[in-house]
Amino acid sequence: MRDPLDHEACLDLAYCYDGTLEGLLTAVFQAYALHEDPRDVLPAGQVQPRLGQMVREIQTDFALAERVKKGLHLKAGRDAFELCRTVGVSDRPDAGTLVYRFVRFAMKTGKAWSRQVMDPAVEPMLAIRRSLGYEKERLLQFIRFKELEGGLWFATCNPKANLVPFVMDHFSDRFNTQSFIIYDEVHHIAGIYDGTEWYLASVDQDEFLERLPPQSRNEARMQQAWKLFYRSVSIDARYNPELRTRWMPKRFWKNLTEVQEELPSLVSRR
């Protein structure tokens, strides 16, 4: 029985994957295996078929994803895979399609892809990587931790891409043996470090936040001290709100202690 989505029957095809890097790499593998060239490769929930376009749902297969990873390493180099890994976390709806097109190109050209930076398969990938690099640096600068009872440190962030995995190594090195959690309230991903190693968890926001312990006794006092320091070093005569928002986008402000209008009371808890 012929597959209703085979290459002869359908020239305009979209692949739908689960939104993970492994799902995306599985989609790449299936495109080669089925001798298909999908026009779009999109995460579930973002698929809006074009007129006459058929959709193939791709089931994530970690073994197939690993084969694509190894093949890309061998043919195009580690940098090619790292570029796909980075762009794959972007919130751009066409990120999956761009990664797919890039893999096709890199597997044909080999390591020479890095010298063809203006090729349509390469240039948008590099542009997205630069943009995500800026976003990662903002996370490193603007993440603020709060001490919770029991010695756990907790931070909330709202990045434009699923970048928590890319900052966990930095903070685990700094915290060393101290446990912490970084919660991405946009993508509902928690980066959890237990003092030895870190891992990621997809969580339900309301349930997750309700289960967290309350702030420690000293947290309110430390927040007040940090805000006082922030105000003390500022120079009112040189205040430039436009420059401030350029370097510290307002979407980060709700999670920044120093710019909060009101902080927890210093009344001691019993």
Coordinates of C-alpha atoms in Angstrom, one line a residue:
M1 CA 0.0 0.0 0.0
R2 CA 1.4 3.3 -1.0
D3 CA 2.1 6.0 1.6
P4 CA -0.4 8.9 0.9
L5 CA 2.4 11.2 1.8
D6 CA 5.1 9.7 -0.5
H7 CA 7.3 12.0 -2.6
E8 CA 5.4 11.4 -5.8
A9 CA 2.0 12.0 -4.3
C10 CA 3.0 15.1 -2.4
L11 CA 5.6 17.7 -3.4
D12 CA 4.5 20.3 -0.9
L13 CA 5.1 18.8 2.5
A14 CA 5.5 20.0 6.1
Y15 CA 7.2 18.0 8.9
C16 CA 5.8 18.4 12.4
Y17 CA 8.1 17.5 15.3
D18 CA 7.8 17.9 19.1
G19 CA 9.9 21.0 19.5
T20 CA 13.0 19.4 20.9
L21 CA 16.4 19.2 19.3
E22 CA 16.1 15.4 19.2
G23 CA 12.7 15.8 17.4
L24 CA 14.2 18.2 14.9
L25 CA 17.2 15.9 14.1
T26 CA 14.8 13.0 13.8
A27 CA 12.9 15.0 11.2
V28 CA 16.1 15.6 9.3
F29 CA 16.9 11.9 9.3
Q30 CA 13.4 11.0 8.1
A31 CA 13.6 13.5 5.2
Y32 CA 16.7 11.6 4.0
A33 CA 15.3 8.2 4.7
L34 CA 12.0 8.9 2.9
H35 CA 13.7 10.8 0.0
E36 CA 11.6 13.8 0.8
D37 CA 12.3 17.5 0.8
P38 CA 9.8 19.2 3.2
R39 CA 9.1 22.8 2.5
D40 CA 8.6 23.5 6.3
V41 CA 9.9 21.8 9.4
L42 CA 7.9 23.1 12.3
P43 CA 7.3 22.4 16.0
A44 CA 3.9 21.0 17.0
G45 CA 1.5 23.9 17.7
Q46 CA 3.0 26.1 15.0
V47 CA 2.0 24.1 12.0
Q48 CA -0.4 26.1 9.7
P49 CA -0.5 24.1 6.5
R50 CA -0.3 26.1 3.3
L51 CA -3.0 25.6 0.7
G52 CA -2.7 22.1 -0.6
Q53 CA 0.2 21.3 1.8
M54 CA 0.3 17.9 3.5
V55 CA 1.7 17.4 7.0
R56 CA 3.8 14.5 8.2
E57 CA 4.1 14.0 12.0
I58 CA 7.5 12.9 13.1
Q59 CA 7.9 10.8 16.2
T60 CA 11.1 11.6 18.1
D61 CA 13.6 8.8 18.0
F62 CA 16.8 9.4 20.0
A63 CA 18.8 6.8 18.1
L64 CA 18.1 8.4 14.8
A65 CA 18.8 11.9 16.2
E66 CA 22.2 10.6 17.4
R67 CA 23.0 9.3 14.0
V68 CA 22.3 12.7 12.5
K69 CA 24.5 14.3 15.1
K70 CA 27.4 11.9 14.5
G71 CA 27.0 12.3 10.7
L72 CA 27.1 16.1 10.9
H73 CA 30.2 15.9 13.2
L74 CA 31.9 13.6 10.8
K75 CA 31.0 15.4 7.5
A76 CA 30.8 19.1 8.5
G77 CA 32.5 19.4 11.9
R78 CA 31.5 20.0 15.5
D79 CA 30.8 23.7 14.8
A80 CA 28.1 22.7 12.3
F81 CA 26.3 20.7 14.9
E82 CA 26.7 23.4 17.6
L83 CA 25.2 25.9 15.2
C84 CA 22.2 23.6 14.7
R85 CA 21.9 23.1 18.4
T86 CA 21.9 26.8 19.1
V87 CA 19.5 27.8 16.4
G88 CA 17.2 24.9 17.3
V89 CA 16.3 26.6 20.6
S90 CA 15.2 29.8 18.9
D91 CA 11.6 30.9 19.2
R92 CA 11.5 31.8 15.5
P93 CA 8.8 29.7 13.8
D94 CA 11.1 29.0 10.9
A95 CA 14.1 27.8 13.0
G96 CA 13.4 24.2 12.3
T97 CA 13.2 24.8 8.6
L98 CA 16.4 26.8 8.7
V99 CA 18.3 24.0 10.5
Y100 CA 17.0 21.4 8.1
R101 CA 18.1 23.5 5.1
F102 CA 21.5 24.1 6.7
V103 CA 22.1 20.4 7.4
R104 CA 21.3 19.5 3.8
F105 CA 23.8 22.2 2.7
A106 CA 26.5 21.3 5.2
M107 CA 26.3 17.6 4.4
K108 CA 27.0 18.4 0.7
T109 CA 29.7 21.0 1.2
G110 CA 31.4 19.5 4.3
K111 CA 33.5 21.8 6.5
A112 CA 33.6 24.3 3.6
W113 CA 30.2 25.6 4.8
S114 CA 32.0 27.9 7.3
R115 CA 33.6 29.9 4.4
Q116 CA 30.2 30.4 2.7
V117 CA 28.7 32.8 5.2
M118 CA 26.5 34.6 2.7
D119 CA 24.8 31.5 1.4
P120 CA 21.1 31.5 2.0
A121 CA 21.4 28.3 4.0
V122 CA 24.1 29.7 6.3
E123 CA 23.6 33.4 6.7
P124 CA 20.3 33.3 8.6
M125 CA 21.7 30.6 10.9
L126 CA 24.6 32.8 11.8
A127 CA 22.3 35.8 12.3
I128 CA 20.2 33.9 14.7
R129 CA 23.2 32.6 16.6
R130 CA 24.4 36.2 17.1
S131 CA 21.0 37.3 18.4
L132 CA 20.9 34.3 20.8
G133 CA 24.4 35.2 22.0
Y134 CA 23.1 38.6 23.0
E135 CA 20.2 37.0 24.7
K136 CA 22.4 34.6 26.6
E137 CA 24.6 37.4 27.8
R138 CA 21.5 39.2 29.1
L139 CA 20.5 36.2 31.1
L140 CA 23.9 35.9 32.6
Q141 CA 23.7 39.6 33.6
F142 CA 20.1 39.9 34.7
I143 CA 19.3 36.6 36.5
R144 CA 18.7 37.4 40.2
F145 CA 18.6 34.6 42.8
K146 CA 16.5 34.5 46.0
E147 CA 17.4 32.4 49.0
L148 CA 14.5 30.1 50.0
E149 CA 14.2 28.2 53.2
G150 CA 16.3 25.1 53.3
G151 CA 19.2 26.7 51.6
L152 CA 17.8 26.5 48.0
W153 CA 18.4 29.4 45.7
F154 CA 15.8 30.3 43.1
A155 CA 15.7 32.6 40.0
T156 CA 13.0 33.4 37.5
C157 CA 13.7 34.5 33.9
N158 CA 11.8 35.3 30.7
P159 CA 14.2 34.8 27.7
K160 CA 13.2 35.0 24.1
A161 CA 14.5 31.5 23.5
N162 CA 14.9 28.3 25.4
L163 CA 18.3 29.3 26.7
V164 CA 18.3 27.9 30.3
P165 CA 20.4 24.9 29.2
F166 CA 23.0 27.2 27.8
V167 CA 23.6 29.1 31.1
M168 CA 23.4 26.2 33.6
D169 CA 27.1 25.3 33.3
H170 CA 28.0 28.9 34.1
F171 CA 25.9 29.0 37.3
S172 CA 26.7 25.5 38.4
D173 CA 30.4 26.4 38.2
R174 CA 29.8 29.5 40.3
F175 CA 27.5 27.9 42.9
N176 CA 29.8 24.9 43.1
T177 CA 28.1 22.6 45.7
Q178 CA 25.1 25.0 46.3
S179 CA 21.7 23.8 45.0
F180 CA 19.7 26.2 42.8
I181 CA 16.9 26.4 40.3
I182 CA 16.5 28.7 37.3
Y183 CA 12.9 28.8 36.1
D184 CA 12.0 30.0 32.5
E185 CA 8.5 31.3 32.9
V186 CA 8.1 31.6 29.1
H187 CA 9.0 28.1 28.1
H188 CA 8.1 26.5 31.4
I189 CA 11.5 24.8 31.8
A190 CA 13.3 24.5 35.1
G191 CA 17.1 24.1 35.2
I192 CA 17.8 22.2 38.5
Y193 CA 21.2 21.9 40.1
D194 CA 21.5 19.5 43.0
G195 CA 25.0 20.5 44.0
T196 CA 26.6 17.9 41.9
E197 CA 25.0 17.9 38.4
W198 CA 22.2 19.7 36.7
Y199 CA 19.2 18.6 34.7
L200 CA 16.1 20.1 33.0
A201 CA 12.5 19.6 33.8
S202 CA 9.3 20.6 32.0
V203 CA 6.9 21.9 34.6
D204 CA 3.4 23.2 35.2
Q205 CA 4.0 26.8 36.4
D206 CA 1.3 27.1 39.0
E207 CA 1.9 23.7 40.6
F208 CA 5.7 24.2 40.5
L209 CA 5.7 27.6 42.1
E210 CA 3.2 26.5 44.8
R211 CA 5.6 23.7 45.8
L212 CA 8.6 25.9 46.3
P213 CA 9.5 26.8 50.0
P214 CA 9.0 30.4 51.2
Q215 CA 11.8 32.9 51.2
S216 CA 14.5 32.6 53.9
R217 CA 14.5 34.9 56.9
N218 CA 17.4 37.0 55.6
E219 CA 16.2 37.3 52.0
A220 CA 14.1 40.5 52.4
R221 CA 17.0 42.2 54.2
M222 CA 19.5 41.2 51.4
Q223 CA 17.1 42.5 48.8
Q224 CA 16.8 45.9 50.6
A225 CA 20.6 46.1 50.9
W226 CA 21.1 45.3 47.2
K227 CA 18.5 48.0 46.2
L228 CA 20.1 50.5 48.5
F229 CA 23.5 49.8 46.9
Y230 CA 22.0 50.1 43.4
R231 CA 20.6 53.6 44.3
S232 CA 23.8 54.7 46.0
V233 CA 26.0 54.1 43.0
S234 CA 23.6 55.8 40.5
I235 CA 24.3 59.3 39.3
D236 CA 21.0 61.2 39.0
A237 CA 22.6 63.9 36.7
R238 CA 23.6 61.3 34.2
Y239 CA 20.3 59.3 34.2
N240 CA 19.4 58.3 30.7
P241 CA 16.2 56.2 30.5
E242 CA 16.6 55.4 26.8
L243 CA 20.1 54.1 27.2
R244 CA 19.0 52.1 30.3
T245 CA 16.2 50.3 28.5
R246 CA 18.5 49.6 25.5
W247 CA 21.0 47.7 27.7
M248 CA 18.4 46.5 30.2
P249 CA 15.2 45.6 28.3
K250 CA 12.0 46.3 30.3
R251 CA 10.8 42.7 29.9
F252 CA 13.5 41.7 32.4
W253 CA 12.6 44.3 35.0
K254 CA 9.9 42.3 36.8
N255 CA 12.6 39.8 37.9
L256 CA 15.2 42.4 38.8
T257 CA 15.4 43.3 42.5
E258 CA 17.0 46.6 42.0
V259 CA 14.2 48.1 39.9
Q260 CA 11.3 46.8 41.9
E261 CA 9.0 49.6 43.3
E262 CA 8.2 47.6 46.5
L263 CA 10.2 44.9 48.2
P264 CA 9.2 42.5 51.0
S265 CA 8.8 44.0 54.5
L266 CA 11.7 43.7 56.9
V267 CA 9.3 42.7 59.7
S268 CA 10.9 39.7 61.3
R269 CA 9.1 36.4 60.8
R270 CA 8.2 34.1 63.8

